[in-house]
Each structure stands twice: as C-alpha cells, then as structure tokens.
XYZ file of C-alpha atoms in Angstrom:
620
model
C -13.299 6.276 -20.219
C -16.864 6.896 -21.426
C -19.742 4.743 -20.201
C -21.782 3.853 -23.256
C -25.508 3.870 -22.550
C -28.538 4.241 -24.743
C -29.202 7.747 -23.479
C -25.635 8.824 -24.122
C -25.705 7.375 -27.620
C -28.802 9.450 -28.404
C -27.242 12.639 -27.006
C -24.885 14.836 -28.939
C -21.250 14.277 -27.953
C -19.229 17.430 -27.305
C -15.428 17.504 -27.296
C -14.170 19.396 -24.239
C -10.889 20.929 -25.382
C -10.619 22.891 -22.107
C -9.829 19.822 -19.997
C -7.437 16.867 -19.819
C -7.678 14.009 -17.311
C -4.382 12.157 -16.800
C -3.163 9.567 -14.281
C 0.494 9.243 -13.266
C 1.537 5.615 -12.798
C 4.873 4.008 -11.910
C 6.663 1.397 -9.862
C 7.423 2.434 -6.272
C 10.278 4.941 -5.887
C 10.580 5.833 -9.578
C 9.966 9.527 -8.796
C 6.272 9.911 -9.495
C 5.310 12.114 -6.531
C 8.428 14.268 -6.988
C 7.417 14.889 -10.609
C 3.905 15.918 -9.490
C 5.599 18.392 -7.095
C 7.330 19.953 -10.093
C 4.115 20.168 -12.112
C 2.311 21.876 -9.219
C 5.106 24.371 -8.546
C 5.620 25.290 -12.217
C 1.907 25.793 -12.833
C 2.040 28.783 -10.419
C -0.840 27.659 -8.226
C 1.111 28.676 -5.103
C 1.936 32.220 -4.013
C 5.508 33.292 -4.712
C 6.379 33.326 -0.991
C 4.344 30.236 -0.038
C 6.303 27.466 1.669
C 5.035 24.162 0.243
C 7.998 21.826 0.867
C 8.591 18.527 -0.895
C 6.337 15.540 -1.669
C 3.315 17.849 -1.626
C 0.807 15.149 -2.581
C 2.020 12.736 0.145
C 0.033 14.526 2.830
C -0.513 11.462 5.026
C 1.962 11.073 7.954
C 2.729 7.459 7.082
C 3.334 8.377 3.432
C 5.977 10.889 4.455
C 7.616 8.538 6.956
C 7.689 5.517 4.640
C 8.515 7.524 1.515
C 5.751 5.885 -0.534
C 2.333 6.902 -1.828
C -0.423 4.931 -0.097
C -3.622 6.714 -1.141
C -4.576 7.797 -4.661
C -5.230 11.546 -4.790
C -6.185 14.064 -7.415
C -5.186 17.648 -8.059
C -5.735 20.114 -10.891
C -3.576 22.715 -12.586
C -4.262 25.262 -15.298
C -2.000 25.457 -18.343
C -2.804 27.859 -21.211
C -6.533 27.943 -20.374
C -6.670 24.149 -20.143
C -7.534 22.449 -16.856
C -5.286 19.396 -16.346
C -6.686 17.004 -13.731
C -3.814 14.878 -12.375
C -4.478 11.616 -10.540
C -1.477 10.513 -8.424
C -1.531 6.761 -7.800
C 0.424 4.500 -5.393
C 3.453 2.653 -6.751
C 3.442 -0.342 -4.397
C 1.656 -3.537 -5.473
C -0.053 -3.851 -2.072
C -2.067 -0.698 -2.862
C -3.142 -1.880 -6.320
C -6.764 -1.422 -5.269
C -6.154 2.333 -5.093
C -4.907 2.255 -8.698
C -7.804 0.145 -9.976
C -10.492 2.385 -8.525
C -9.203 5.735 -9.839
C -7.842 4.974 -13.309
C -11.301 5.131 -14.854
C -11.369 8.886 -14.169
C -8.554 9.426 -16.692
C -8.309 9.538 -20.505
C -4.522 9.193 -20.599
C -1.639 8.116 -18.398
C 1.957 9.121 -17.784
C 4.112 6.044 -17.198
C 7.296 6.827 -15.279
C 10.222 4.428 -15.671
C 13.520 4.734 -13.776
C 16.439 5.200 -16.207
C 18.538 2.653 -14.269
C 16.022 0.101 -12.967
C 13.789 -0.050 -16.033
C 10.326 -1.645 -15.979
C 9.657 -3.438 -12.678
C 6.786 -5.738 -11.567
C 4.486 -2.892 -10.533
C 5.216 -1.094 -13.834
C 3.639 -4.080 -15.581
C 0.646 -4.110 -13.222
C -0.254 -0.411 -13.501
C 0.366 -0.316 -17.264
C -1.821 -3.363 -17.835
C -4.681 -1.771 -15.873
C -4.280 1.506 -17.825
C -4.261 -0.175 -21.238
C -7.281 -2.323 -20.347
C -9.142 0.980 -19.835
C -7.788 2.239 -23.202
C -5.862 5.153 -21.675
C -3.488 6.909 -24.088
C 0.064 6.532 -22.666
C 2.978 8.962 -22.378
C 6.302 7.416 -21.302
C 8.843 9.346 -19.231
C 12.321 7.971 -18.640
C 13.054 9.562 -15.260
C 16.291 10.068 -13.291
C 18.452 10.213 -16.447
C 21.171 11.913 -14.375
C 21.893 8.667 -12.461
C 25.431 7.374 -12.919
C 24.105 3.904 -13.695
C 21.420 5.124 -16.130
C 20.997 2.875 -19.174
C 18.518 4.913 -21.203
C 18.567 3.003 -24.518
C 18.200 -0.398 -22.849
C 15.340 0.823 -20.636
C 13.491 2.194 -23.692
C 13.819 -1.200 -25.395
C 12.539 -2.996 -22.286
C 9.604 -0.556 -22.037
C 8.706 -1.036 -25.707
C 8.801 -4.817 -25.214
C 6.416 -4.415 -22.286
C 4.003 -2.372 -24.428
C 4.144 -4.980 -27.201
C 3.170 -7.599 -24.654
C 0.345 -5.654 -22.989
C -1.117 -3.391 -25.707
C -4.730 -4.087 -26.670
C -4.810 -1.779 -29.719
C -2.350 -0.278 -32.239
C -2.826 3.224 -30.763
C -1.213 2.060 -27.507
C 2.076 1.492 -29.336
C 2.153 5.061 -30.655
C 3.326 6.876 -27.539
C 5.698 9.835 -27.057
C 8.835 9.348 -24.950
C 10.185 12.169 -22.775
C 13.268 12.303 -20.563
C 13.194 13.870 -17.121
C 14.962 14.618 -13.871
C 11.941 14.921 -11.597
C 13.968 16.180 -8.631
C 15.187 19.166 -10.695
C 11.793 19.771 -12.285
C 12.977 19.384 -15.888
C 11.711 17.370 -18.867
C 13.199 17.107 -22.372
C 12.203 15.675 -25.748
C 15.745 14.280 -26.106
C 18.280 13.450 -23.364
C 20.730 16.096 -24.639
C 18.202 18.953 -24.834
C 18.522 21.990 -22.585
C 17.387 21.141 -19.048
C 15.071 24.056 -18.394
C 11.607 23.201 -17.020
C 8.607 20.891 -17.417
C 7.034 22.726 -20.357
C 7.722 19.808 -22.774
C 5.651 17.611 -20.459
C 2.799 20.135 -20.214
C 2.732 20.453 -24.021
C 2.845 16.663 -24.492
C -0.077 16.146 -22.081
C -2.204 18.681 -23.970
C -1.237 17.209 -27.346
C -1.369 13.473 -26.534
C -4.081 12.953 -23.887
C -7.445 12.991 -25.692
C -9.919 15.669 -24.715
C -13.014 13.947 -23.257
C -15.981 13.556 -25.607
C -19.056 13.797 -23.443
C -22.831 14.129 -23.572
C -23.399 17.323 -21.587
C -27.163 17.491 -22.276
C -27.811 13.876 -21.236
C -29.116 13.008 -17.753
C -26.498 13.221 -14.982
C -24.405 10.151 -14.192
C -21.253 9.680 -12.062
C -19.374 6.736 -10.538
C -18.041 7.267 -6.985
C -14.335 6.355 -7.108
C -13.056 7.962 -3.884
C -14.338 9.284 -0.561
C -13.101 11.974 1.784
C -14.384 13.523 4.984
C -14.044 16.672 7.031
C -15.780 17.848 10.203
C -17.428 20.845 8.536
C -18.895 19.532 5.286
C -19.112 15.820 6.089
C -18.474 13.118 3.514
C -17.273 13.926 -0.017
C -18.199 11.604 -2.885
C -15.448 12.031 -5.481
C -15.569 10.959 -9.112
C -15.667 11.994 -12.736
C -18.983 13.077 -14.244
C -19.659 10.631 -17.077
C -22.539 12.578 -18.630
C -24.838 15.501 -17.931
C -24.337 18.303 -15.430
C -24.787 18.849 -11.694
C -25.541 21.933 -9.589
C -25.705 22.443 -5.798
C -28.965 21.614 -3.949
C -30.049 19.067 -6.563
C -32.030 15.893 -5.914
C -30.291 12.824 -7.374
C -30.588 9.036 -7.262
C -27.964 6.924 -5.483
C -27.657 3.359 -6.797
C -25.690 0.987 -4.561
C -23.796 -2.165 -5.620
C -26.945 -4.294 -5.137
C -28.920 -2.044 -7.508
C -31.073 -0.461 -4.785
C -32.062 3.145 -5.545
C -32.426 5.867 -2.898
C -33.204 9.581 -3.186
C -30.417 11.958 -2.074
C -29.697 15.676 -2.154
C -26.389 17.207 -3.291
C -25.421 20.114 -1.030
C -22.217 21.439 -2.618
C -20.384 20.830 -5.883
C -16.640 21.283 -5.531
C -13.920 21.344 -8.166
C -10.157 20.936 -7.731
C -7.543 23.630 -8.142
C -4.070 22.724 -6.929
C -4.434 21.176 -3.488
C -7.663 23.016 -2.747
C -11.306 22.227 -3.377
C -13.353 25.216 -4.530
C -17.141 25.529 -4.672
C -18.595 25.862 -8.174
C -22.100 26.716 -9.337
C -22.123 23.946 -11.952
C -19.986 21.035 -13.116
C -20.400 19.217 -16.424
C -19.426 15.881 -17.961
C -15.655 15.353 -18.020
C -15.034 17.266 -14.762
C -13.640 15.538 -11.672
C -15.668 16.776 -8.707
C -16.311 16.240 -5.007
C -19.997 16.270 -3.971
C -21.250 16.741 -0.402
C -24.541 15.781 1.203
C -24.535 12.015 0.561
C -23.669 10.714 4.013
C -23.878 7.017 3.125
C -22.106 7.094 -0.263
C -19.674 4.247 -0.956
C -16.989 3.589 -3.554
C -18.323 1.827 -6.651
C -21.840 3.288 -6.377
C -23.529 5.368 -9.083
C -25.028 8.827 -8.634
C -27.564 9.551 -11.380
C -30.393 11.809 -12.502
C -33.445 11.319 -10.315
C -35.623 10.523 -13.353
C -33.062 8.247 -15.045
C -31.504 6.109 -12.256
C -29.156 4.051 -14.427
C -26.229 2.252 -12.784
C -22.713 2.296 -14.213
C -20.566 -0.868 -14.131
C -19.048 -1.142 -10.658
C -15.281 -1.079 -10.137
C -13.675 -4.508 -10.435
C -11.028 -4.997 -7.753
C -8.541 -7.880 -7.656
C -9.034 -10.337 -4.814
C -6.878 -10.186 -1.643
C -4.103 -12.751 -1.164
C -3.263 -12.546 2.571
C -5.349 -12.645 5.721
C -4.672 -11.911 9.386
C -6.702 -12.265 12.545
C -7.260 -9.001 14.424
C -8.361 -9.492 18.014
C -8.994 -7.682 21.258
C -5.794 -7.341 23.309
C -5.820 -10.127 25.924
C -2.409 -9.493 27.518
C -2.050 -8.516 31.206
C -1.298 -4.959 29.996
C -4.627 -4.678 28.153
C -6.384 -1.322 28.466
C -3.392 0.562 29.885
C -2.213 2.408 26.785
C -5.093 2.665 24.297
C -8.333 4.643 24.135
C -10.216 1.963 22.159
C -9.769 -1.627 23.301
C -13.188 -3.346 23.196
C -14.426 -5.741 20.503
C -17.296 -3.357 19.664
C -14.886 -0.483 19.000
C -12.528 -2.716 17.007
C -15.370 -4.111 14.900
C -16.783 -0.659 14.176
C -13.365 0.666 13.063
C -12.610 -2.287 10.772
C -15.987 -2.189 9.036
C -15.682 1.590 8.634
C -12.366 1.023 6.844
C -14.207 -0.977 4.173
C -15.891 2.213 2.941
C -12.639 3.621 1.560
C -10.221 0.666 1.411
C -11.719 -1.137 -1.580
C -9.325 -4.108 -1.710
C -9.813 -4.961 1.992
C -12.175 -7.662 3.285
C -13.373 -8.091 6.892
C -15.210 -11.100 8.343
C -16.183 -12.058 11.875
C -13.763 -14.586 13.383
C -14.233 -17.760 15.409
C -14.961 -15.786 18.591
C -16.780 -12.454 19.137
C -13.404 -10.851 19.924
C -11.710 -11.821 16.631
C -11.989 -10.548 13.040
C -10.402 -11.981 9.899
C -8.992 -9.131 7.782
C -7.855 -9.877 4.218
C -5.687 -7.634 2.049
C -3.250 -7.451 -0.850
C -0.063 -8.015 1.148
C 1.824 -7.498 4.392
C 2.358 -3.784 3.736
C -1.306 -3.215 2.928
C -2.350 -4.742 6.266
C 0.473 -3.221 8.324
C -0.460 0.296 7.121
C -3.994 -0.311 8.432
C -2.631 -1.582 11.780
C -0.296 1.420 12.107
C -3.149 3.819 11.256
C -5.360 2.261 13.932
C -2.505 2.325 16.451
C -2.035 6.055 15.915
C -5.766 6.614 16.323
C -5.596 5.086 19.818
C -6.639 1.490 19.150
C -5.227 -1.439 21.087
C -5.273 -4.873 19.455
C -3.400 -8.100 18.847
C -2.751 -9.548 15.384
C -1.685 -12.961 14.118
C 0.912 -13.997 11.572
C -0.246 -13.351 7.974
C -1.620 -16.413 6.151
C -2.215 -16.890 2.432
C -5.742 -17.175 1.091
C -6.119 -20.458 -0.776
C -8.742 -21.489 -3.332
C -10.020 -24.715 -4.834
C -9.940 -25.211 -8.612
C -12.756 -26.806 -10.616
C -11.377 -30.257 -9.798
C -11.372 -29.596 -6.061
C -7.578 -29.291 -5.826
C -6.101 -26.744 -3.407
C -4.386 -23.767 -5.097
C -2.304 -20.947 -3.624
C -1.169 -17.504 -4.860
C 2.239 -17.287 -6.529
C 4.186 -14.055 -7.101
C 6.824 -12.887 -9.517
C 9.784 -11.693 -7.425
C 12.465 -9.382 -8.830
C 15.689 -8.827 -6.862
C 18.420 -6.302 -7.703
C 21.626 -6.795 -5.721
C 25.370 -7.517 -5.928
C 26.459 -10.806 -7.479
C 28.385 -11.706 -4.298
C 25.043 -12.397 -2.563
C 23.740 -14.734 -5.272
C 24.670 -17.927 -3.376
C 23.058 -17.099 -0.032
C 19.910 -15.748 -1.712
C 19.539 -18.866 -3.888
C 19.839 -21.068 -0.807
C 17.314 -19.012 1.210
C 14.797 -18.901 -1.644
C 15.089 -22.613 -2.454
C 13.843 -23.412 1.071
C 10.850 -21.161 0.328
C 9.909 -23.100 -2.858
C 11.060 -20.301 -5.220
C 11.886 -21.174 -8.835
C 14.430 -19.135 -10.793
C 12.966 -17.763 -14.065
C 15.570 -15.230 -15.243
C 18.936 -13.753 -14.331
C 20.863 -10.844 -15.873
C 24.281 -9.431 -15.008
C 25.375 -5.926 -16.029
C 29.081 -6.861 -15.987
C 29.817 -4.472 -13.123
C 28.944 -6.809 -10.274
C 25.206 -6.013 -10.222
C 22.633 -8.703 -10.948
C 18.877 -8.926 -11.393
C 17.361 -12.288 -10.515
C 13.713 -13.167 -11.053
C 11.770 -15.927 -9.315
C 8.292 -17.362 -9.140
C 7.603 -17.873 -5.452
C 4.474 -18.789 -3.457
C 3.119 -15.820 -1.506
C 3.574 -17.668 1.791
C 7.256 -18.094 0.915
C 7.573 -14.305 0.888
C 6.154 -13.926 4.404
C 9.125 -13.053 6.582
C 11.554 -12.988 3.644
C 12.061 -9.208 3.574
C 13.913 -9.269 6.899
C 16.050 -12.210 5.803
C 16.771 -10.471 2.499
C 18.077 -7.320 4.172
C 20.271 -9.420 6.450
C 21.644 -11.654 3.686
C 22.464 -8.720 1.383
C 23.640 -6.437 4.249
C 21.142 -3.869 2.967
C 22.650 -3.840 -0.551
C 19.593 -4.805 -2.519
C 16.027 -4.049 -3.564
C 13.178 -6.486 -4.009
C 9.653 -6.204 -5.350
C 6.956 -8.697 -6.220
C 3.646 -8.879 -8.049
C 0.843 -11.428 -7.887
C 1.082 -13.718 -10.904
C -1.814 -16.100 -10.342
C -2.765 -19.305 -8.537
C -0.952 -22.640 -8.780
C -1.473 -26.059 -7.109
C -0.369 -26.153 -3.455
C 3.432 -26.492 -3.414
C 3.844 -28.373 -0.134
C 5.039 -27.455 3.338
C 7.604 -24.696 3.807
C 9.722 -25.227 6.899
C 10.415 -22.255 9.153
C 14.051 -21.237 9.244
C 13.613 -19.196 12.422
C 15.184 -20.131 15.758
C 13.150 -20.405 18.950
C 12.013 -17.497 21.112
C 13.188 -16.354 24.535
C 9.966 -16.137 26.559
C 9.539 -14.205 29.811
C 8.627 -16.393 32.777
C 6.909 -13.857 35.043
C 5.254 -10.455 35.347
C 7.595 -7.628 36.316
C 10.252 -5.226 35.033
C 13.302 -6.348 33.072
C 16.612 -5.668 34.839
C 20.216 -5.687 33.670
C 21.153 -8.843 35.554
C 18.236 -10.841 34.128
C 18.872 -9.565 30.589
C 22.573 -10.377 30.918
C 21.672 -13.996 31.667
C 19.203 -14.013 28.728
C 21.898 -12.701 26.368
C 23.977 -15.788 27.118
C 21.187 -17.755 25.405
C 20.518 -15.480 22.406
C 19.625 -11.947 21.255
C 17.260 -9.770 23.293
C 14.530 -7.383 22.078
C 14.037 -5.227 25.183
C 16.015 -2.824 27.383
C 16.351 -2.735 31.185
C 13.297 -1.077 32.738
C 10.866 -2.545 30.205
C 7.671 -3.964 31.786
C 7.185 -7.627 30.831
C 4.625 -10.347 31.503
C 4.618 -14.139 31.439
C 4.484 -15.357 27.844
C 5.936 -12.165 26.346
C 8.713 -12.771 23.795
C 11.843 -10.927 24.934
C 14.428 -12.315 22.529
C 15.536 -14.872 19.950
C 17.093 -18.128 21.154
C 20.303 -19.398 19.568
C 18.660 -22.854 19.337
C 15.512 -24.021 17.483
C 13.395 -24.537 20.642
C 11.678 -21.880 22.745
C 13.353 -21.128 26.082
C 11.722 -19.602 29.158
C 13.941 -16.974 30.830
C 13.512 -14.743 33.868
C 14.563 -11.261 32.766
C 13.237 -9.798 36.045
C 15.736 -11.740 38.154
C 17.936 -9.462 40.262
C 21.370 -10.278 41.706
C 21.077 -11.233 45.343
C 22.887 -9.256 48.052
C 25.631 -11.014 49.996
C 27.962 -9.839 52.737
C 30.635 -9.469 50.017
C 28.764 -8.051 47.005
C 26.001 -5.445 46.816
C 22.995 -5.720 44.511
C 24.153 -2.599 42.640
C 27.415 -4.148 41.473
C 25.705 -5.297 38.249
C 25.701 -1.682 37.039
C 29.089 -2.503 35.545
C 27.541 -5.261 33.392
C 27.679 -4.372 29.682
C 24.647 -5.454 27.691
C 24.538 -5.926 23.943
C 22.089 -3.337 22.501
C 18.639 -4.901 21.952
C 17.193 -5.613 18.503
C 14.288 -3.168 18.091
C 11.784 -4.274 15.457
C 9.270 -2.239 13.483
C 5.672 -3.366 13.022
C 6.421 -5.010 9.641
C 9.488 -6.757 11.064
C 7.413 -8.016 13.986
C 4.761 -9.442 11.648
C 7.517 -11.113 9.616
C 9.152 -12.527 12.753
C 6.295 -14.291 14.534
C 5.307 -17.926 14.088
C 1.784 -19.344 13.993
C 1.676 -19.789 17.792
C 2.646 -16.153 18.408
C 0.941 -12.743 18.223
C 1.920 -9.084 17.910
C 0.389 -6.862 20.581
C -0.122 -3.363 19.157
C -0.879 -0.324 21.315
C -0.433 3.433 20.722
C 2.786 3.351 22.778
C 4.321 -0.095 22.219
C 4.629 -3.047 19.872
C 5.174 -6.277 21.824
C 5.662 -9.875 20.746
C 3.927 -12.592 22.742
C 2.963 -16.244 22.728
C -0.676 -16.988 21.836
C -0.911 -18.994 25.096
C 0.856 -17.099 27.860
C 1.562 -19.751 30.505
C 3.974 -22.659 30.139
C 1.218 -25.049 31.202
C -1.155 -23.873 28.416
C 1.583 -24.072 25.776
C 2.573 -27.581 26.850
C -1.060 -28.709 26.756
C -1.548 -27.286 23.211
C 1.657 -28.997 22.003
C 0.495 -32.357 23.338
C -2.866 -31.896 21.585
C -1.130 -31.176 18.271
C 1.091 -34.250 18.648
C -1.858 -36.568 19.406
C-alpha cells in the first residue's frame, strides 16, 4: 500500500520488479505456517545438511506448545532473482491486532482455506482487512488430501465470501491453487502432478503487483513491528514507503501525537530467510529493521529530517474483554516468583503496550491493581502465561466484557458470530447450553454423514467459560471459533451454570484422608501433599453452594487403628486445569493465583468471616 503525499506525487514512480511483498492469511489451523515451512525449504535458504525442523516460523515457545501462530513475523526468500518478502500472520481472532498492524507492508495476500472446513469466521476477518487495504489476493485450497475434502463446495463458499467483501472488480479476479502444505506441493488443478511449490512461487511473481515507489523522494517509513536483542537493542521494523535509508543517518521520529524528535539510525538490516543481514542501503518497497531508535513505538513514522511528514497511524479494533491483574495477596505470596511487587507488575504491563497493539492497560481501584483489556480470553491468557514464565507472580480476576453506551445512552455489549462443527448427536445438549447463554441460532447445515455446522450470534460474555463446557458436552468431538460481529443492546442477565466450590478451611498440606472426605462432596483439583491455605479452592461441589472442607485433616490414631491405615484409601484422580480452563472456571468472587510454579484457584476474600460479611452487604 502506497502512502500518497504531495512529495510522492511530484516524484517519479519506479516499478520495482525485483521485489514482491505478500502476506499469508488464514483461519487458525488451516496450514498456513506449514506452507511457509515449505516455501522456506524449497527456496534453498538453508544448507543441505541443516536441521531446521517443522513450524520454522513459530519460534516462540508458546506458539509451539499451543500449535498456533501468536506473533506476526516476516521472512524473505529469493526466487529467480526476485526477493519475495513473506509476512506470516496469526490465524486466531484474539490476535487480530497482529494482522491489522502488518498487512500494510504487503501488496498482495495468499488466502489459505481448508478443503474440508471451508471459510471460517477468521477467514472473513483477515480477508476483509486485506481487501480494505486493496491487496491483490491469491486463494489456495489447502489439505486437498483430506478424506472429507469438499473442494468444489469450498470454492463456491470462498467466491461468495469475495463477492460479499470485495471493494473493487480486481479483487474478484484471483487465481486459485490447490495444495497439500504438509507435503510441500501446490498444483494449478487438483489432479496435476504433486511435485513441489513452484506453481505457488510462479503465481506470487505473476499476481502480486510489484511495488511502485518514489525512490528519489524524502525517506518515509511506518513502524509496524518491534524486536529487541541484547547486542543491537531495539529494532524498528517496517516497509519503506518512499526514499532510501543508509546506516548512520539522522532522521525524524514522529510519534502518534505528532511530536517530532531527532534520531540517528545505526544499522539498516534486511531479511533473508530467518536471518537479518546488514545492508549499506535500503530503498522504497523494502521491508527493513532499523536499529538506534531506543524509544520507537508501533504506529510511529520515521521520516527525512528535513521533511518530517507523518503517515496515517495504524487503526486497531477496540478490545472486548477486560481483566484485573493484581499483586498476589495469598499467604504463599513471594515464595515462587522473582517479580511480585506492584511496581514490577506495572512496569511489565506498560512495557507490553509497546508491542501488543490491541492491548490496553489502566490503573485499577487500588495501587496494587491494573485493568488490562484485550481481544479475548486467549489474547489475555497468552500474556499471563508469558509473564508467568518470566518469573512474575500475580492474581487475575474473571474476564468481563467491555460495554459501551450508544448515542441514546443505552448500554450495549459485544456480540460474536460463533461457528461450531460437531456430530449431530450433540445438537440437543449444545442448543440447551447455548440458550442459557442468550445465543441465537442463525444457520445450520448437515453434510448427510452425521456432521453438522451450527452458527449462532452470542454475546461475548456468554462465551466466557463456554469452551470448557463445549469440550465436555461434545466429548472432544468438535471445533468452535468465533469473531466479533458488533455491539447490540444489553441482553440481560446470564445465570451461571456452575456448581459451588470446595474451599479449604485452613493453612497446611493436603492429605489422603482429608481429600477422601472432600471427594464425598464433589470433585477435587489437588493431590495429596499439595500445600493449601484458607480460602483456596480445592474442588468443585456437587451442589450449587460453596462448601468449606478440611483437606488437611488426618485420621486420628486409636488403640485399634494406626494413622497410616489410610494408605489403602483409593482417591479419584484430581482434575488438573490449565490457565485458560482456570479463567473459564472462576466466578466473580474468585481469583486465579499465577506463579512460575503453580496455578491456584482462590476466593477473593480468604476467610469465611470476610465472605459472609460481603454476602450480607450484597443482599442489603
């Protein structure tokens, strides 16, 4: 995308046939990162004997563990003397901010669609953003070797999506390729020889427009990403809109408020494969990483010192969920983390704002609390998990939706479009569970083989905690995804369907005898030997009310029985919950305590006396 300015209009535009800038976009798990693996390997950027593994671009630990792309990244490959800059974007709606900030570096996009699933909610989101920026699309029907592939139907659904979203006639004139990303093959027709990805390379060169740029105009670049290393400091990453840049050059930095400061570029680095290489000059159309600007932020403009003109800043969609992050106040505070003070927590959260463009952080009601807003539960839980691994200790509240008031002063809330793929035998239980959550059925299709796709409009707060229930109701035989649709008038109270909690009554260590008694009342979350404290949630009651239990209670010795006779007691294995499951589980009067070693559930008020007093206040 070219930024039209008066200076650029006066300068001579040059077509750079030696470069192509393309973004790869798709719904989560449609094979995008695997396809990028194939492009990197077949472009021969690695040594013949180099071990590079799989999911090369998912370099982050959490990305590999979760099997999703979280951060947008760019790489570059050379094909027949043409540099192809590839921007790999996340597929999950919660990381839409990553997509929005990097798409403006591209001139074209490759839209991946699963041959069985077809266009999904995130497919619509990423395609809409790409077409708004006038990127030239290439469509790839991926995973055509799946037994349940329905290629012709998926092409029709994709074409319908383009008809709905296209903003110009050129968007409807797109090539369609067929691929098996895992095998590293792409074909012009499904029955063609399955050889390599050369058809895709050729289509990129032919379809993605070469950038037309003003090389002799004054320098201008929008910062769309940041990186950091201990040796060279902060990298400001972006595409040069016009002009050229060389190392050791004085430039102007224009922040979001329009303030101009003088900065010096130390190094200019270009991409080749997974590496950054120093170059003596970069010109308009190149994607580069610049060092030396320690206080650069995403959305700021770097420009010629004599022509400090700002580019339009990146527009990012507003967050929909918020959580309260606070200093850990449990009796175990400070035992397991390196960073546990409010000053350290505040510094880390505000530092995250530099790179996490769709995040918002505000000071809370007390100096020890911070309100953090994001795109969804996954977006916020990835941040919590990252901080946990860095050594931070904190407590977080249940996610809440962010409401707005319309022009008439009426309260509105976010609503999402939910798509569920599952077996038709689970239709009844899902309909019942979603009706309680104020969901409205909008579409349902059945493939005749027992598989159904059901679509709902559901308030965002109705989705909080639903993922766990969904996996239970469908016995793991289903997939769900959602996308923010807009804001609607407040839909009324949603009653919690969760049973009460089993709450520990005292500080100590859980023992088999105490847990055995607790398991008569419900399901437990901890094992014998686990340290507990008063107010810690140790299980789920079989009744709606909370129940205080003593899991530290040992069997008393008598002259007939010894205290070790309970070794023979058989306990039901505990339910161990992940961070996301914990956030889904808790109610408004509960918190998740997060430390580098443990994730614990607890009551907001730890003692029975405090909880009783708060209940009486609420009832008054």
